[in-house]
Short mmCIF file of C-alpha atoms in Angstrom, two decimals:
data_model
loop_
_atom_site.label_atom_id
_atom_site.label_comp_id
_atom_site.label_asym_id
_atom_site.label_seq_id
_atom_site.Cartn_x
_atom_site.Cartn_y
_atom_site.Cartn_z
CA UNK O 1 15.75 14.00 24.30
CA UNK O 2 15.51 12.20 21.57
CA UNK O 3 15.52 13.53 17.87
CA UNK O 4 15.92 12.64 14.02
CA UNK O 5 18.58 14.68 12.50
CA UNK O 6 20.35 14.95 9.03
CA UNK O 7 23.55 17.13 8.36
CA UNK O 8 23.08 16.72 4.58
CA UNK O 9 20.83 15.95 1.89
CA UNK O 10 19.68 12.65 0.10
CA UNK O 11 17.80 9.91 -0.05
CA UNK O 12 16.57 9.14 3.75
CA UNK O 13 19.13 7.31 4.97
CA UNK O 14 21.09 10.38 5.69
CA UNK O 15 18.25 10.56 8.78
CA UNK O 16 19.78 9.60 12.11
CA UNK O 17 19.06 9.16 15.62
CA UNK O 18 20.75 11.26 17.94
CA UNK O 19 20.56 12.92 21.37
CA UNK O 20 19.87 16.55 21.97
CA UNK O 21 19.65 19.03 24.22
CA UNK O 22 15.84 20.56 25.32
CA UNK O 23 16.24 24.37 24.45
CA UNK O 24 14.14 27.01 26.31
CA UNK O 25 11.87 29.05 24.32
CA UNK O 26 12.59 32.60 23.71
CA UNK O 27 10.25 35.32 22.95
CA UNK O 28 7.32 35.25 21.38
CA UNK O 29 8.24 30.83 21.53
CA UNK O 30 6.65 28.12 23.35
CA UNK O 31 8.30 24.59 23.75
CA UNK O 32 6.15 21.73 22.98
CA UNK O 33 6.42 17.88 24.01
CA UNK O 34 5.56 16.49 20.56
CA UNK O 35 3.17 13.27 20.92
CA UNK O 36 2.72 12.66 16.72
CA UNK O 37 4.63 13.55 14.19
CA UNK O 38 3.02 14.24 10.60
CA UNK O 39 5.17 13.80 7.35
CA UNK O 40 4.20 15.58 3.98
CA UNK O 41 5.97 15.14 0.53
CA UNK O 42 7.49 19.07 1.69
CA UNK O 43 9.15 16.97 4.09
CA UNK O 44 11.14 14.53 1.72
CA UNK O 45 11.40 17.14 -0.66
CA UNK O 46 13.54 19.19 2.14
CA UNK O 47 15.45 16.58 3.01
CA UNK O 48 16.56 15.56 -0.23
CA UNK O 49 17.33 19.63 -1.15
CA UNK O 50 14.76 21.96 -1.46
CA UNK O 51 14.99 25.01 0.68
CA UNK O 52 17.06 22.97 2.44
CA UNK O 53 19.64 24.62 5.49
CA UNK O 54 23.21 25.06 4.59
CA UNK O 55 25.57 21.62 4.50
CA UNK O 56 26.16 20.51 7.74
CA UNK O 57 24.00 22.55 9.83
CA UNK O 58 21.98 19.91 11.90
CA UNK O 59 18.39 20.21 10.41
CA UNK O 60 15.32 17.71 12.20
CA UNK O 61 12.49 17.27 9.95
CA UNK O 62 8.67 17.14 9.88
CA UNK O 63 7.12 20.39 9.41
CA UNK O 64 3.39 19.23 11.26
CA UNK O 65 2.48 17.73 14.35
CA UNK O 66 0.66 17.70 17.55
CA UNK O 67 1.71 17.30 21.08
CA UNK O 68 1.24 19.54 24.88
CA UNK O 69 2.65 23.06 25.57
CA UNK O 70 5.42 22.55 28.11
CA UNK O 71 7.44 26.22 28.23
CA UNK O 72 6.39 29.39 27.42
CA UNK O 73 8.91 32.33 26.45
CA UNK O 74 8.66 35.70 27.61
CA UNK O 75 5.79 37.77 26.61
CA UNK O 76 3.78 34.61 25.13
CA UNK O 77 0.20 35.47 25.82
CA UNK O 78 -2.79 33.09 24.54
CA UNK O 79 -1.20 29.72 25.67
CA UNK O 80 -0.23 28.03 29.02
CA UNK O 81 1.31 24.89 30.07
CA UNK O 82 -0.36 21.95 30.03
CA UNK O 83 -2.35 23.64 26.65
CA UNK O 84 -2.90 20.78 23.38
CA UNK O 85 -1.78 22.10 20.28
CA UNK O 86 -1.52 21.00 16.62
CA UNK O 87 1.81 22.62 15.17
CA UNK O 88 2.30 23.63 11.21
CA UNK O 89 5.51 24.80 9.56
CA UNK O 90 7.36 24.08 12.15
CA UNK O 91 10.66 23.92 10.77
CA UNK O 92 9.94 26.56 8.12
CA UNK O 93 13.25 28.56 7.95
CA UNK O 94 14.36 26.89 11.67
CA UNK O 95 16.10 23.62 10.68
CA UNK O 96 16.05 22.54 14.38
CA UNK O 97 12.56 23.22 15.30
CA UNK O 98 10.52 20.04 13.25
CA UNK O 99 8.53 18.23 14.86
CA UNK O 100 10.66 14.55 14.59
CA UNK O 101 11.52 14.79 17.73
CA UNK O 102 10.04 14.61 21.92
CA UNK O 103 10.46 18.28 22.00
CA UNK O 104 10.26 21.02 19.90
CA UNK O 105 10.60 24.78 20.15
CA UNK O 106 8.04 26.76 17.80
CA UNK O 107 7.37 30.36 17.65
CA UNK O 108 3.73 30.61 18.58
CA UNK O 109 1.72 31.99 15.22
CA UNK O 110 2.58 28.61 14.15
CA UNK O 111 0.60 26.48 17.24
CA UNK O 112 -2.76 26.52 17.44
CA UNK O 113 -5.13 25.18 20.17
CA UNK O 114 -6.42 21.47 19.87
CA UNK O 115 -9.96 20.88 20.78
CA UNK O 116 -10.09 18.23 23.45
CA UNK O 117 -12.09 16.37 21.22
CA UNK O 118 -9.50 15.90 18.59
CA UNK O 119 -6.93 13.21 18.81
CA UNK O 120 -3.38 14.23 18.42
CA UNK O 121 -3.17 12.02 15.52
CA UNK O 122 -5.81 14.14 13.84
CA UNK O 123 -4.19 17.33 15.10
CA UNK O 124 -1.07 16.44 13.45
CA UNK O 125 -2.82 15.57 10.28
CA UNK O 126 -4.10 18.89 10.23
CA UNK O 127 -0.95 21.35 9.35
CA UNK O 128 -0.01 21.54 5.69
CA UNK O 129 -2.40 19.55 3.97
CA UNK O 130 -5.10 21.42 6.16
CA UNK O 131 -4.19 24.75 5.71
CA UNK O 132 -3.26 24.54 1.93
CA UNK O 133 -6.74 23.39 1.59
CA UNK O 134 -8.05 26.49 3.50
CA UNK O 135 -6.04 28.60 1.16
CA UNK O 136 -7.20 26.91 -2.47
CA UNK O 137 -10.92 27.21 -1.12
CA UNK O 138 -10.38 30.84 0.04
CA UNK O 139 -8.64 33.06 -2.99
CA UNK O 140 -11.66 33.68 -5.26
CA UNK O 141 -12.62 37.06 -5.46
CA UNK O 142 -16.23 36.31 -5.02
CA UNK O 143 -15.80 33.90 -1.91
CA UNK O 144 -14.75 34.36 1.85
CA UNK O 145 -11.60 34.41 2.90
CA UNK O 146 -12.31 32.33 5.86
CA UNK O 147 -14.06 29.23 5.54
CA UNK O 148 -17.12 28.44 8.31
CA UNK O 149 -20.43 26.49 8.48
CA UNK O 150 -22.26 27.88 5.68
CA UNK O 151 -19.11 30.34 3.88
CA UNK O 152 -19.74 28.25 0.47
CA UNK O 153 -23.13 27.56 0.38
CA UNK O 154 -23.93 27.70 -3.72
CA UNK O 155 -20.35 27.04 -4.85
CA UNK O 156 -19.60 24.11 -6.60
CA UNK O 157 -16.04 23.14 -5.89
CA UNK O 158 -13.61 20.89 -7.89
CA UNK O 159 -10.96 19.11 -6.23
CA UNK O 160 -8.84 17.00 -8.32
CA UNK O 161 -6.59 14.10 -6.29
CA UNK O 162 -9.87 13.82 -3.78
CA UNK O 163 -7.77 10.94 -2.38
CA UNK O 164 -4.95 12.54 -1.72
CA UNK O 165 -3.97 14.13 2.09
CA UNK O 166 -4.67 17.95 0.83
CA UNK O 167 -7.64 16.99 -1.68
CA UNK O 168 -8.97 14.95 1.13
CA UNK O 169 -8.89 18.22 3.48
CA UNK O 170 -10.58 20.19 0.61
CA UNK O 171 -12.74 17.99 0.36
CA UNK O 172 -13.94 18.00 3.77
CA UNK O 173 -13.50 21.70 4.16
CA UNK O 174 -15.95 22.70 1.30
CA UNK O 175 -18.47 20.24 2.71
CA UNK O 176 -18.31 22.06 6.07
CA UNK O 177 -18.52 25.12 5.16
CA UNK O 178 -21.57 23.98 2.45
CA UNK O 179 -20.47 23.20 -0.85
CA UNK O 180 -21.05 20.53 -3.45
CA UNK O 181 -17.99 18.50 -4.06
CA UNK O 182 -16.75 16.93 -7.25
CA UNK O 183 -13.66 15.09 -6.69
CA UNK O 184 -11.29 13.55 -9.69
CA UNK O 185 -9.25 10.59 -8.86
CA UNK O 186 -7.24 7.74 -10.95
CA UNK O 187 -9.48 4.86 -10.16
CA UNK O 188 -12.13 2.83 -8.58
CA UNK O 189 -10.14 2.60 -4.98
CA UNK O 190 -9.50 6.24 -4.59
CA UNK O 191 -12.91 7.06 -5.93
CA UNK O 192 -14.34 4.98 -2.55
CA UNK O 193 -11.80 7.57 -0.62
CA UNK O 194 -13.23 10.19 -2.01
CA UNK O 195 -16.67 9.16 -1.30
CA UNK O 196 -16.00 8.64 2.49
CA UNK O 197 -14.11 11.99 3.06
CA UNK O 198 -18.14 12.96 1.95
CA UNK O 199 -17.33 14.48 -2.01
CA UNK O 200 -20.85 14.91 -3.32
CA UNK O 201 -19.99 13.34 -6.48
CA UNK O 202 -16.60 11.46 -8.08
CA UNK O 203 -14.82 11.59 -11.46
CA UNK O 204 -12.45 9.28 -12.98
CA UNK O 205 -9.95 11.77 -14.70
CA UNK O 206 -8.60 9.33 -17.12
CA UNK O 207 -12.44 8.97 -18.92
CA UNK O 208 -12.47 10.08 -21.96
CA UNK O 209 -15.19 11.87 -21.48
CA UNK O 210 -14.00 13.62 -17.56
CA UNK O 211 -15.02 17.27 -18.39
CA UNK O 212 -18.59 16.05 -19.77
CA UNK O 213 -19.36 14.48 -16.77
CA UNK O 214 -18.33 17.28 -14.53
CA UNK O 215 -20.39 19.68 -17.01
CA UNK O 216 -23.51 17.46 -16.32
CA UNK O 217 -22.94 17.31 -12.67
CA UNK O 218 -22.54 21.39 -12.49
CA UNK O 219 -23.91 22.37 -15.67
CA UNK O 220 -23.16 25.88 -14.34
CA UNK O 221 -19.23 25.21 -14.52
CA UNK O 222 -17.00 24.88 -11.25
CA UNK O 223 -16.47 28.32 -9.30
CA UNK O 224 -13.30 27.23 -7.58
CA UNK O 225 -10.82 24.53 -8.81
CA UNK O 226 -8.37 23.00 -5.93
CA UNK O 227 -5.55 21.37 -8.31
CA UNK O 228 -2.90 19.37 -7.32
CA UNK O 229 -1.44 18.61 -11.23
CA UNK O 230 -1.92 22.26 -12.82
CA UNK O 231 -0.08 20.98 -15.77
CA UNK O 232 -1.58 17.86 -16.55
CA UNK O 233 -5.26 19.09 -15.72
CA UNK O 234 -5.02 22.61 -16.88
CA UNK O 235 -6.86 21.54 -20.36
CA UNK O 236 -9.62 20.14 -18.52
CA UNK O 237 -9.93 22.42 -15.74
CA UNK O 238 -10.16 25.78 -18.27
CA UNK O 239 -13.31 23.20 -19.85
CA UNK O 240 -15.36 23.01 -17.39
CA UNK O 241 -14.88 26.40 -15.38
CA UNK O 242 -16.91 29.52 -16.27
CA UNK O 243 -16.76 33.62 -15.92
CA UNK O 244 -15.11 34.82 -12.72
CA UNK O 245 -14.00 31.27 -11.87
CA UNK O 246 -10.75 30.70 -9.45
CA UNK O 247 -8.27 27.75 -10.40
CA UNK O 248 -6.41 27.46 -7.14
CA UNK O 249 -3.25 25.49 -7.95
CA UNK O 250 -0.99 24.49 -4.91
CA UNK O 251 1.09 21.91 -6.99
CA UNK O 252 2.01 20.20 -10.01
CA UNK O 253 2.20 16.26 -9.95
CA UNK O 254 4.21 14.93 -13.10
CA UNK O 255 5.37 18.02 -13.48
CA UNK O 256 3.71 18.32 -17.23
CA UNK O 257 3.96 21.99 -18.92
CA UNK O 258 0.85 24.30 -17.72
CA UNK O 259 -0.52 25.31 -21.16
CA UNK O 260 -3.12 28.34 -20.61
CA UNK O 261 -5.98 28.90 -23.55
CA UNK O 262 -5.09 32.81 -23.19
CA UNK O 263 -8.21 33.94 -25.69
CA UNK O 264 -11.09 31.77 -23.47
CA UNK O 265 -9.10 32.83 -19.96
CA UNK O 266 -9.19 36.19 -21.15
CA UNK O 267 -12.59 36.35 -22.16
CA UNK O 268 -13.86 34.36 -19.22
CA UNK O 269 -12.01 36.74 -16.73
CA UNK O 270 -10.86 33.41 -15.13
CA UNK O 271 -8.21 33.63 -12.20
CA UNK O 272 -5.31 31.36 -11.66
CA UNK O 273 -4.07 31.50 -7.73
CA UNK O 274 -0.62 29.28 -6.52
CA UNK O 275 -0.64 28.59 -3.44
CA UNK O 276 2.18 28.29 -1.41
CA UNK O 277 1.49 28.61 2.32
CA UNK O 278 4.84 29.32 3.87
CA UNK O 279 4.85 32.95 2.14
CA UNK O 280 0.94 33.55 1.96
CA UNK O 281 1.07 36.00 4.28
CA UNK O 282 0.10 36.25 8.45
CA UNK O 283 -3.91 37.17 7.71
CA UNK O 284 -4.14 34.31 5.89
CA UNK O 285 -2.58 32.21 8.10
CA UNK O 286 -4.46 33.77 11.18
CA UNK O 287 -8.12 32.74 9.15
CA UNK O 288 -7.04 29.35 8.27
CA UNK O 289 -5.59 27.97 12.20
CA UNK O 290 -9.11 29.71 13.17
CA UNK O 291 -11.41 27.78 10.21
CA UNK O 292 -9.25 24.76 10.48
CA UNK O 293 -9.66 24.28 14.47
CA UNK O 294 -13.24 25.40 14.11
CA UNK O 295 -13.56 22.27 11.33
CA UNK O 296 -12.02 20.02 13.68
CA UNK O 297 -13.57 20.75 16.48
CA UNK O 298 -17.10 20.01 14.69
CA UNK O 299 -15.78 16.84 14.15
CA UNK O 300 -15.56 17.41 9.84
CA UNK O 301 -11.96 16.58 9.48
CA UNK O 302 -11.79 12.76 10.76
CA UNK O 303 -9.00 10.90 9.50
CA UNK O 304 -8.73 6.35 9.19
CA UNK O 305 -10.14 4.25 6.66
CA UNK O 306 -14.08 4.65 6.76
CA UNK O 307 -13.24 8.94 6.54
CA UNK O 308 -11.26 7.90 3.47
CA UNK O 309 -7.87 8.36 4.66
CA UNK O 310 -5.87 5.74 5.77
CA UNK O 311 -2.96 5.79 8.54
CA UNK O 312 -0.06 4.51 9.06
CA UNK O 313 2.01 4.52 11.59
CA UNK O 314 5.48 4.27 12.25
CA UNK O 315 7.88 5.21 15.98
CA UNK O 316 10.25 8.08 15.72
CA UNK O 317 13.24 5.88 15.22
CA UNK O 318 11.04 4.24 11.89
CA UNK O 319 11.15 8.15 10.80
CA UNK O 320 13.14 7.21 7.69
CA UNK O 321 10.54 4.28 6.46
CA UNK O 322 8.28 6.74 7.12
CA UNK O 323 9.43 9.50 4.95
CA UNK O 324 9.84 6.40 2.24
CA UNK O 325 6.37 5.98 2.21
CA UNK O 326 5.41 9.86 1.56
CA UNK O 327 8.45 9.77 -1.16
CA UNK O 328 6.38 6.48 -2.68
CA UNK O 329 3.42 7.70 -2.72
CA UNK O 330 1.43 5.87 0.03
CA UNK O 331 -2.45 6.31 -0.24
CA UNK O 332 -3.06 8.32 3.07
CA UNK O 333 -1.55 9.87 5.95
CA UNK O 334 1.83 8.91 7.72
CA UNK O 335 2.24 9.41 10.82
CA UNK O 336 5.46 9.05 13.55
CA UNK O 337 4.53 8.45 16.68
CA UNK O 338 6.91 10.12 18.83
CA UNK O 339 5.63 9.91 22.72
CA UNK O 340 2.27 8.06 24.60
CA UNK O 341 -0.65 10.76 25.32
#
């Protein structure tokens, strides 16, 4: 088969094209003949060094995708050949097992079934920005911690970078499962993103005047922050939350200091979460492949241009342009096409 491989780390042209040989899946492992390929900045951010496998060891990357079960191990129970699946984490701590490649072996609490109504392009959209958005919209103390139809009726939800791949699945996730949405974004042309993944209402960050106009819209405050740039919003985010209120932080754009008003946290018992899903734990992960299939399969987590996320597409042996693109910051989601349905 065919597969992208690097033996070290750097910029992408250390990816290569390369022949290897299918493996069989062991226990508890299912085989999977990938059909799309999702890439993520985790997957760039591997490749050029974090958490990356040891120099020299063969690593393919791509942590999400989508494709057909075609091997089961022993004792798999709950899938069969011939079974659609979108795949996240794939190569979490198994360098050979992403999903840049026509076949890929994946232990099985990391597949979940794919409606037939999904595409595998959306199925291999879903995975990290998916999940993480599960997670952000799930940690406060007063909320579910599983989103369905319904689960956040009454919460007002924040979700800063609505145009980005993880703000855009917030966004649609808290609009499933009932919530009012008020995205922040840079500018005009992410704020009509934002709009068509369905955010109630839209900020411009850079106002002046940001945290007034999220205090009229939800003169309440915001129960749950999803933040993408903890540093850099952390001032206005504290502004415009109130008592009990859950900042869910899963990253940290610009990397700009996070500066916490201790005396008004403190006396506003707010909570700061980080979310990380590779180490969040197998409950959580169990809740969010059920909400997130559930989502998809009621048609609320469309991707393309008029749901306010663009594609683009690129062939497994583009997988280094592809990456490029992530590492650039491309408005939307990239995608590597690895097989026909």
């Amino acid at each position: 088969m065919r597969a992208i491989v690097y033996t070290r780390t750097g910029d992408s042209s250390v990816l290569e094209t390369v022949e290897r040989e299918v493996t069989e899946p062991a226990s508890g492992e299912i085989r999977v003949r990938v059909v799309v390929s999702g890439v993520n900045p985790t997957d760039w951010k591997a490749r050029r060094g974090s958490n990356a496998a040891p120099e020299g060891t063969p690593s393919v990357p791509n942590q999400d995708g989508a494709g057909v079960v075609d091997a089961i191990g022993p004792d798999v129970t709950g899938f069969a050949v011939g079974d659609r699946v979108w795949l996240a984490i794939s190569a979490w701590q198994r360098p050979a097992s992403g999903t840049a490649q026509e076949y890929t072996v994946t232990p099985v609490e990391r597949a979940f079934r794919l409606p037939d109504s999904v595409s595998f392009e959306e199925g291999a959209s879903l995975g990290v920005p998916a999940v993480t958005a599960h997670r952000a919209l799930t940690v406060d103390e007063d909320g579910p911690d599983r989103l369905s139809p319904g689960a956040l009726q009454g919460t007002t939800v924040l979700v800063a970078g609505g145009a980005g791949a993880v703000g855009h699945a917030a966004v649609q996730l808290a609009r499933w499962a009932g919530a009012t949405v008020i995205a922040t974004v840079s500018g005009a042309d992410k704020a009509a993103l934002a709009a068509a993944a369905g955010a109630d209402h839209v900020v411009v960050y850079r106002d002046p005047d940001a945290d007034d106009q999220i205090r009229t819209l939800a003169p309440d405050g915001i129960d749950i922050v999803v933040e993408v740039a903890g540093g850099a919003n952390a001032e206005l985010d504290q502004a415009v939350t109130h008592p009990r209120s859950t900042i869910a932080s899963y990253g940290n754009d610009g990397g700009a200091p996070m500066t916490i008003d201790f005396g008004r946290a403190i006396a506003q018992n707010l909570r700061y979460q980080f979310v990380l899903i590779y180490t969040m734990g197998a409950d959580a992960w169990t809740a969010a492949g059920d909400a997130v299939t559930a989502a998809a399969a009621d048609g609320a987590l469309p991707i393309g241009d008029d749901a306010g996320l663009p594609v683009h597409r690129y062939a497994l042996d583009e997988t280094a342009a592809a990456h490029d693109a992530v590492e650039g910051g491309i408005v939307g989601k990239v995608l590597v096409v690895v097989a026909d349905d």
